[in-house]
GROMACS .gro file of C-alpha atoms in nm:
model
  375
    1MET     CA    1   4.138   0.016   6.949
    2SER     CA    2   4.035   0.205   6.632
    3THR     CA    3   3.980   0.575   6.692
    4ARG     CA    4   3.921   0.910   6.522
    5SER     CA    5   4.246   0.891   6.321
    6SER     CA    6   4.110   0.587   6.132
    7ILE     CA    7   3.787   0.758   6.021
    8SER     CA    8   3.765   0.852   5.652
    9GLU     CA    9   3.575   1.136   5.487
   10ILE     CA   10   3.309   0.882   5.381
   11ASP     CA   11   3.279   0.768   5.743
   12ASP     CA   12   3.243   1.129   5.853
   13ARG     CA   13   2.947   1.174   5.620
   14GLY     CA   14   2.780   0.855   5.744
   15ALA     CA   15   2.831   0.952   6.108
   16LEU     CA   16   2.693   1.301   6.044
   17ARG     CA   17   2.381   1.146   5.889
   18ALA     CA   18   2.336   0.930   6.200
   19LEU     CA   19   2.371   1.234   6.424
   20THR     CA   20   2.121   1.428   6.213
   21LEU     CA   21   1.874   1.141   6.240
   22ALA     CA   22   1.927   1.128   6.617
   23GLN     CA   23   1.803   1.484   6.647
   24ARG     CA   24   1.463   1.375   6.521
   25GLY     CA   25   1.427   1.201   6.857
   26VAL     CA   26   1.435   1.528   7.052
   27ALA     CA   27   1.134   1.531   7.290
   28LEU     CA   28   1.049   1.176   7.177
   29ALA     CA   29   1.330   0.960   7.320
   30HIS     CA   30   1.370   1.060   7.686
   31PRO     CA   31   1.433   0.908   7.934
   32ASN     CA   32   1.650   0.719   7.681
   33PRO     CA   33   1.926   0.897   7.489
   34ILE     CA   34   1.865   1.032   7.140
   35VAL     CA   35   2.020   0.798   6.885
   36GLY     CA   36   2.029   0.776   6.506
   37ALA     CA   37   2.170   0.496   6.291
   38VAL     CA   38   2.249   0.438   5.923
   39VAL     CA   39   2.342   0.112   5.745
   40VAL     CA   40   2.559   0.177   5.438
   41LYS     CA   41   2.637  -0.087   5.173
   42ASN     CA   42   2.852  -0.017   4.866
   43GLY     CA   43   2.838   0.356   4.923
   44ARG     CA   44   2.463   0.394   4.967
   45ALA     CA   45   2.231   0.394   5.265
   46VAL     CA   46   2.016   0.080   5.277
   47GLY     CA   47   1.860   0.137   5.618
   48GLU     CA   48   1.829   0.419   5.867
   49GLY     CA   49   1.631   0.514   6.174
   50PHE     CA   50   1.614   0.701   6.503
   51HIS     CA   51   1.488   0.611   6.848
   52GLU     CA   52   1.143   0.698   6.980
   53TYR     CA   53   1.078   0.573   7.333
   54ASP     CA   54   0.716   0.476   7.271
   55LYS     CA   55   0.808   0.272   6.962
   56ARG     CA   56   1.059   0.073   7.172
   57ASP     CA   57   1.304  -0.027   6.895
   58HIS     CA   58   1.643   0.138   6.926
   59ALA     CA   59   1.777   0.328   6.625
   60GLU     CA   60   2.011   0.044   6.527
   61ILE     CA   61   1.722  -0.204   6.516
   62VAL     CA   62   1.508   0.031   6.304
   63ALA     CA   63   1.795   0.070   6.056
   64LEU     CA   64   1.876  -0.304   6.049
   65LYS     CA   65   1.513  -0.400   5.991
   66GLN     CA   66   1.494  -0.158   5.699
   67ALA     CA   67   1.821  -0.291   5.553
   68GLY     CA   68   1.724  -0.658   5.587
   69ALA     CA   69   1.967  -0.894   5.411
   70ARG     CA   70   2.156  -0.597   5.266
   71ALA     CA   71   2.306  -0.538   5.612
   72ARG     CA   72   2.548  -0.830   5.566
   73GLY     CA   73   2.896  -0.691   5.504
   74ALA     CA   74   2.777  -0.332   5.552
   75THR     CA   75   2.888  -0.049   5.779
   76LEU     CA   76   2.667   0.076   6.062
   77TYR     CA   77   2.696   0.441   6.161
   78VAL     CA   78   2.559   0.543   6.501
   79ASN     CA   79   2.609   0.843   6.730
   80LEU     CA   80   2.617   0.638   7.053
   81GLU     CA   81   2.768   0.304   7.152
   82PRO     CA   82   2.518   0.022   7.083
   83CYS     CA   83   2.370  -0.128   7.400
   84CYS     CA   84   2.478  -0.475   7.510
   85HIS     CA   85   2.221  -0.540   7.783
   86THR     CA   86   1.856  -0.637   7.798
   87GLY     CA   87   1.610  -0.374   7.914
   88ARG     CA   88   1.279  -0.292   7.744
   89THR     CA   89   1.438  -0.450   7.435
   90GLY     CA   90   1.714  -0.700   7.367
   91PRO     CA   91   2.079  -0.597   7.320
   92CYS     CA   92   2.154  -0.411   6.996
   93THR     CA   93   2.499  -0.568   6.982
   94LYS     CA   94   2.345  -0.912   6.935
   95ALA     CA   95   2.127  -0.789   6.649
   96ILE     CA   96   2.424  -0.617   6.485
   97ILE     CA   97   2.634  -0.934   6.502
   98GLU     CA   98   2.353  -1.155   6.372
   99ALA     CA   99   2.285  -0.914   6.084
  100GLY     CA  100   2.642  -0.961   5.958
  101ILE     CA  101   2.753  -0.600   5.995
  102ARG     CA  102   3.126  -0.575   5.909
  103ARG     CA  103   3.212  -0.231   6.054
  104VAL     CA  104   3.063  -0.001   6.316
  105VAL     CA  105   3.151   0.370   6.322
  106ALA     CA  106   3.029   0.537   6.641
  107SER     CA  107   3.065   0.886   6.786
  108ILE     CA  108   3.094   0.826   7.161
  109PRO     CA  109   3.077   0.551   7.424
  110ASP     CA  110   2.764   0.508   7.633
  111PRO     CA  111   2.794   0.771   7.912
  112ASN     CA  112   2.654   0.525   8.163
  113PRO     CA  113   2.965   0.420   8.361
  114ALA     CA  114   2.812   0.076   8.421
  115VAL     CA  115   2.808  -0.008   8.051
  116ALA     CA  116   3.052   0.230   7.876
  117GLY     CA  117   3.281   0.039   7.639
  118LYS     CA  118   3.118  -0.298   7.693
  119GLY     CA  119   2.910  -0.277   7.375
  120PHE     CA  120   3.219  -0.194   7.169
  121ALA     CA  121   3.410  -0.480   7.332
  122GLN     CA  122   3.135  -0.729   7.248
  123LEU     CA  123   3.133  -0.622   6.884
  124ARG     CA  124   3.511  -0.649   6.857
  125ARG     CA  125   3.506  -0.999   7.007
  126ALA     CA  126   3.269  -1.095   6.727
  127GLY     CA  127   3.522  -0.978   6.468
  128ILE     CA  128   3.350  -0.648   6.383
  129ARG     CA  129   3.581  -0.352   6.328
  130VAL     CA  130   3.481  -0.063   6.556
  131LEU     CA  131   3.586   0.298   6.500
  132THR     CA  132   3.499   0.576   6.743
  133GLY     CA  133   3.521   0.954   6.764
  134ALA     CA  134   3.326   1.065   6.454
  135TRP     CA  135   3.156   1.399   6.533
  136GLU     CA  136   3.241   1.335   6.896
  137GLU     CA  137   3.195   1.687   7.034
  138GLU     CA  138   2.855   1.730   6.868
  139ALA     CA  139   2.742   1.385   6.982
  140ARG     CA  140   2.837   1.467   7.342
  141ARG     CA  141   2.638   1.791   7.332
  142TRP     CA  142   2.324   1.625   7.201
  143ASN     CA  143   2.319   1.370   7.485
  144GLU     CA  144   2.469   1.581   7.764
  145ASP     CA  145   2.137   1.572   7.948
  146PHE     CA  146   2.123   1.192   7.937
  147ALA     CA  147   2.487   1.176   8.051
  148LYS     CA  148   2.415   1.393   8.356
  149TRP     CA  149   2.099   1.208   8.453
  150ILE     CA  150   2.230   0.853   8.407
  151ARG     CA  151   2.540   0.935   8.615
  152THR     CA  152   2.379   1.136   8.897
  153GLY     CA  153   2.003   1.089   8.887
  154SER     CA  154   1.969   1.468   8.846
  155PRO     CA  155   1.871   1.654   8.529
  156PHE     CA  156   2.096   1.874   8.320
  157VAL     CA  157   2.012   2.239   8.395
  158THR     CA  158   2.044   2.516   8.137
  159LEU     CA  159   2.006   2.874   8.258
  160LYS     CA  160   1.870   3.095   7.978
  161VAL     CA  161   1.874   3.475   8.004
  162ALA     CA  162   1.795   3.759   7.761
  163LEU     CA  163   1.985   4.072   7.866
  164THR     CA  164   2.140   4.399   7.759
  165LEU     CA  165   2.511   4.465   7.715
  166ASP     CA  166   2.530   4.593   8.072
  167GLY     CA  167   2.373   4.273   8.206
  168ARG     CA  168   2.017   4.394   8.274
  169ILE     CA  169   1.705   4.182   8.227
  170ALA     CA  170   1.429   4.433   8.313
  171MET     CA  171   1.381   4.806   8.372
  172ARG     CA  172   1.267   4.751   8.730
  173PRO     CA  173   1.173   4.462   8.960
  174GLY     CA  174   0.834   4.305   8.899
  175HIS     CA  175   0.799   4.437   8.545
  176SER     CA  176   0.852   4.270   8.209
  177THR     CA  177   1.086   4.430   7.953
  178ALA     CA  178   1.117   4.319   7.588
  179ILE     CA  179   1.489   4.279   7.518
  180SER     CA  180   1.584   4.018   7.259
  181GLY     CA  181   1.509   4.005   6.886
  182ALA     CA  182   1.287   3.774   6.685
  183ARG     CA  183   1.554   3.511   6.614
  184SER     CA  184   1.647   3.487   6.981
  185ARG     CA  185   1.284   3.450   7.083
  186SER     CA  186   1.243   3.170   6.829
  187ALA     CA  187   1.553   2.999   6.970
  188VAL     CA  188   1.403   3.010   7.318
  189GLN     CA  189   1.104   2.814   7.191
  190ARG     CA  190   1.346   2.558   7.050
  191LEU     CA  191   1.515   2.532   7.389
  192ARG     CA  192   1.175   2.470   7.546
  193HIS     CA  193   1.106   2.195   7.296
  194GLU     CA  194   1.437   2.026   7.379
  195ALA     CA  195   1.366   2.046   7.754
  196ASP     CA  196   1.163   1.804   7.964
  197ALA     CA  197   1.080   2.074   8.217
  198LEU     CA  198   1.084   2.451   8.243
  199LEU     CA  199   1.164   2.595   8.586
  200THR     CA  200   1.081   2.950   8.692
  201GLY     CA  201   1.010   3.158   9.001
  202ILE     CA  202   0.696   3.325   9.129
  203GLY     CA  203   0.843   3.668   9.046
  204THR     CA  204   0.830   3.585   8.675
  205ILE     CA  205   0.468   3.474   8.704
  206LEU     CA  206   0.366   3.790   8.889
  207ALA     CA  207   0.552   4.015   8.643
  208ASP     CA  208   0.465   3.851   8.309
  209ASP     CA  209   0.172   3.612   8.370
  210PRO     CA  210   0.319   3.367   8.115
  211ARG     CA  211   0.189   3.023   8.018
  212LEU     CA  212   0.545   2.887   7.974
  213THR     CA  213   0.449   2.642   7.699
  214ASP     CA  214   0.637   2.483   7.409
  215ARG     CA  215   0.500   2.673   7.109
  216THR     CA  216   0.707   2.504   6.836
  217GLY     CA  217   0.418   2.282   6.734
  218GLU     CA  218   0.658   1.988   6.705
  219PRO     CA  219   0.564   1.648   6.854
  220ARG     CA  220   0.646   1.561   7.214
  221ARG     CA  221   0.620   1.228   7.396
  222ARG     CA  222   0.547   1.405   7.723
  223LYS     CA  223   0.408   1.750   7.787
  224LEU     CA  224   0.662   2.011   7.890
  225LEU     CA  225   0.651   2.004   8.269
  226ARG     CA  226   0.612   2.359   8.399
  227ALA     CA  227   0.773   2.381   8.741
  228LEU     CA  228   0.736   2.681   8.970
  229VAL     CA  229   0.936   2.784   9.276
  230ASP     CA  230   0.688   2.963   9.505
  231SER     CA  231   0.796   2.960   9.869
  232HIS     CA  232   0.481   3.125  10.008
  233LEU     CA  233   0.223   3.014   9.749
  234ARG     CA  234   0.163   3.356   9.598
  235LEU     CA  235   0.056   3.199   9.268
  236PRO     CA  236  -0.267   3.375   9.158
  237LEU     CA  237  -0.550   3.133   9.101
  238LYS     CA  238  -0.639   3.329   8.787
  239SER     CA  239  -0.287   3.317   8.642
  240ARG     CA  240  -0.252   3.187   8.288
  241LEU     CA  241  -0.011   2.921   8.414
  242LEU     CA  242  -0.267   2.776   8.651
  243LYS     CA  243  -0.565   2.821   8.419
  244SER     CA  244  -0.381   2.615   8.154
  245ALA     CA  245  -0.268   2.343   8.399
  246LYS     CA  246  -0.362   1.989   8.297
  247GLY     CA  247  -0.137   1.774   8.511
  248ASP     CA  248   0.172   1.946   8.369
  249VAL     CA  249   0.232   2.209   8.640
  250VAL     CA  250   0.411   2.144   8.969
  251VAL     CA  251   0.456   2.406   9.239
  252PHE     CA  252   0.748   2.369   9.482
  253THR     CA  253   0.681   2.548   9.807
  254LEU     CA  254   0.761   2.569  10.178
  255GLN     CA  255   0.391   2.566  10.262
  256SER     CA  256   0.183   2.265  10.361
  257PRO     CA  257  -0.003   2.093  10.075
  258ASP     CA  258  -0.300   2.082  10.312
  259SER     CA  259  -0.328   2.460  10.338
  260PRO     CA  260  -0.638   2.622  10.182
  261LYS     CA  261  -0.430   2.790   9.907
  262ALA     CA  262  -0.246   2.466   9.825
  263ARG     CA  263  -0.576   2.278   9.799
  264ALA     CA  264  -0.715   2.548   9.568
  265ILE     CA  265  -0.410   2.520   9.344
  266ALA     CA  266  -0.445   2.142   9.337
  267ARG     CA  267  -0.812   2.169   9.243
  268ALA     CA  268  -0.710   2.389   8.951
  269GLY     CA  269  -0.497   2.106   8.811
  270ALA     CA  270  -0.147   2.167   8.949
  271GLU     CA  271   0.055   1.954   9.188
  272VAL     CA  272   0.185   2.113   9.510
  273VAL     CA  273   0.509   1.970   9.649
  274ARG     CA  274   0.648   2.081   9.983
  275VAL     CA  275   1.027   2.091  10.001
  276ARG     CA  276   1.271   2.190  10.270
  277SER     CA  277   1.394   2.544  10.326
  278GLN     CA  278   1.740   2.669  10.238
  279GLY     CA  279   1.802   3.015  10.381
  280GLY     CA  280   1.431   3.086  10.405
  281ARG     CA  281   1.353   2.989  10.048
  282VAL     CA  282   1.289   2.671   9.849
  283ASP     CA  283   1.592   2.441   9.840
  284LEU     CA  284   1.672   2.426   9.468
  285GLU     CA  285   1.895   2.122   9.506
  286GLU     CA  286   1.599   1.926   9.643
  287VAL     CA  287   1.383   2.053   9.356
  288ILE     CA  288   1.635   1.930   9.100
  289ARG     CA  289   1.666   1.591   9.268
  290GLU     CA  290   1.287   1.553   9.269
  291LEU     CA  291   1.270   1.636   8.899
  292GLY     CA  292   1.536   1.373   8.833
  293ARG     CA  293   1.326   1.114   9.018
  294ARG     CA  294   1.046   1.196   8.775
  295GLU     CA  295   1.272   1.104   8.479
  296ILE     CA  296   1.324   1.467   8.386
  297LEU     CA  297   1.659   1.475   8.206
  298ASN     CA  298   1.671   1.834   8.087
  299VAL     CA  299   1.556   2.146   8.276
  300LEU     CA  300   1.543   2.492   8.119
  301LEU     CA  301   1.572   2.755   8.392
  302ASP     CA  302   1.393   3.067   8.268
  303ALA     CA  303   1.350   3.292   8.567
  304GLY     CA  304   1.433   3.626   8.726
  305ALA     CA  305   1.735   3.759   8.912
  306GLY     CA  306   1.649   3.597   9.247
  307VAL     CA  307   1.605   3.241   9.127
  308ASN     CA  308   1.891   3.278   8.876
  309GLY     CA  309   2.127   3.386   9.153
  310ALA     CA  310   2.012   3.114   9.392
  311ALA     CA  311   2.060   2.849   9.121
  312ILE     CA  312   2.412   2.968   9.040
  313GLU     CA  313   2.511   2.980   9.408
  314ALA     CA  314   2.362   2.634   9.466
  315GLY     CA  315   2.579   2.495   9.186
  316ILE     CA  316   2.287   2.336   9.000
  317VAL     CA  317   2.345   2.515   8.667
  318ASP     CA  318   2.536   2.311   8.408
  319LYS     CA  319   2.509   2.538   8.104
  320LEU     CA  320   2.458   2.912   8.061
  321ILE     CA  321   2.290   3.053   7.749
  322LEU     CA  322   2.276   3.431   7.711
  323PHE     CA  323   2.102   3.628   7.437
  324TYR     CA  324   2.265   3.971   7.445
  325SER     CA  325   2.085   4.267   7.292
  326PRO     CA  326   2.336   4.536   7.183
  327ARG     CA  327   2.176   4.802   7.402
  328ILE     CA  328   2.248   4.968   7.735
  329MET     CA  329   1.978   4.988   8.001
  330GLY     CA  330   2.157   5.161   8.288
  331THR     CA  331   2.221   5.106   8.656
  332SER     CA  332   1.854   5.119   8.755
  333GLY     CA  333   1.784   4.798   8.564
  334VAL     CA  334   1.753   4.451   8.720
  335PRO     CA  335   2.071   4.236   8.701
  336MET     CA  336   2.063   3.891   8.543
  337ALA     CA  337   2.132   3.722   8.877
  338ARG     CA  338   2.140   3.834   9.238
  339VAL     CA  339   2.437   3.666   9.402
  340SER     CA  340   2.612   3.753   9.725
  341SER     CA  341   2.933   3.955   9.726
  342ARG     CA  342   3.107   3.641   9.858
  343TRP     CA  343   3.040   3.455   9.533
  344PHE     CA  344   3.289   3.615   9.294
  345PRO     CA  345   3.615   3.482   9.448
  346LYS     CA  346   3.491   3.125   9.397
  347SER     CA  347   3.310   3.189   9.068
  348PRO     CA  348   3.449   2.949   8.807
  349VAL     CA  349   3.590   3.072   8.478
  350LEU     CA  350   3.379   2.890   8.219
  351PRO     CA  351   3.644   2.696   8.023
  352ASP     CA  352   3.427   2.589   7.732
  353PHE     CA  353   3.226   2.865   7.566
  354ARG     CA  354   3.131   3.013   7.230
  355VAL     CA  355   3.005   3.354   7.117
  356MET     CA  356   2.844   3.434   6.783
  357PRO     CA  357   2.612   3.689   6.615
  358TYR     CA  358   2.249   3.588   6.636
  359GLY     CA  359   2.011   3.797   6.427
  360GLU     CA  360   2.005   4.144   6.581
  361ASP     CA  361   2.154   4.003   6.905
  362PHE     CA  362   2.452   3.788   6.987
  363PHE     CA  363   2.461   3.451   7.156
  364PHE     CA  364   2.680   3.320   7.439
  365GLU     CA  365   2.692   2.957   7.550
  366GLY     CA  366   2.922   2.832   7.824
  367TYR     CA  367   2.950   2.539   8.063
  368PHE     CA  368   2.987   2.540   8.440
  369HIS     CA  369   3.033   2.161   8.440
  370ASP     CA  370   3.158   1.894   8.204
  371VAL     CA  371   2.895   1.629   8.274
  372TYR     CA  372   3.109   1.361   8.111
  373ARG     CA  373   3.392   1.419   8.361
  374ASP     CA  374   3.271   1.617   8.663
  375HIS     CA  375   3.015   1.366   8.796
   0.00000   0.00000   0.00000
């Protein structure tokens, strides 16, 4: 099997171009993975493309169609193993073979355990040289949400928090406090654009009255689903979240959907979903499973200390993103997450993390789970 050690500098550049193209499919490809492809002949790109779910063709097919007859004897660069099964479209491996592609350089196998490696094997049987591992780490990150969902049926959950050096997110409970700088706030909008759903708690709504929208202005296939955890249906009917609801707000509660308040919320354009109780509050594991059933692959958790703590204790958080402001708030401030004193002894040490300056703040990203191995 040809691997990373066989990949040249030229191959690296082609694979990076494919990965860059794949990123154009953010918010346009789900529930499929984001994929980019480039056909290179005699040192120049003769076809390239990325996948958009509504346009059906996979990235490889877009690139092959653009290349036409020039694909014969060429190299195909792609960030994900080409599919070898028939779904909404035919198998990409068949099209690659018929086009006369000589080499395929791919970043990672398909994370779906039912098909991983089979596409590569089919190409090799046809005499095509297959190399893997180009920009592997980056390729895994860009499709970590698809990997989690296709393996478990549950979405990938990212917990985002803006906080001070001493771990505080607000001056006092129930009040909003501006903490992070302009670059961090812009990054949060990017995270919203990459997400299929944003999940928050009623405390955030009562404190900030946010709309929780994707304000990047970039195209989306589906509206950002705004999901609210509200055990006792305290959501104000005049809240900006509810006033802007157009089939893109779902409220998870312990209350009956037939109650007067639930019916009023439904009339305003939001969906009310009753879930089971866990310790007197909404069971977040059931919420996440329900979002997965709705083909939500990526959830951005942007909430307060209560929901943050409950999510961490429930084990539903896959990735932690922190925007630290280099300031001290003091002991009266609200912590980033309320967790029980019994949590720390079993709290995992995040093995894979990075820290870097970020405008006037600094950025931390770490993983609770490796979705390619833990599930």
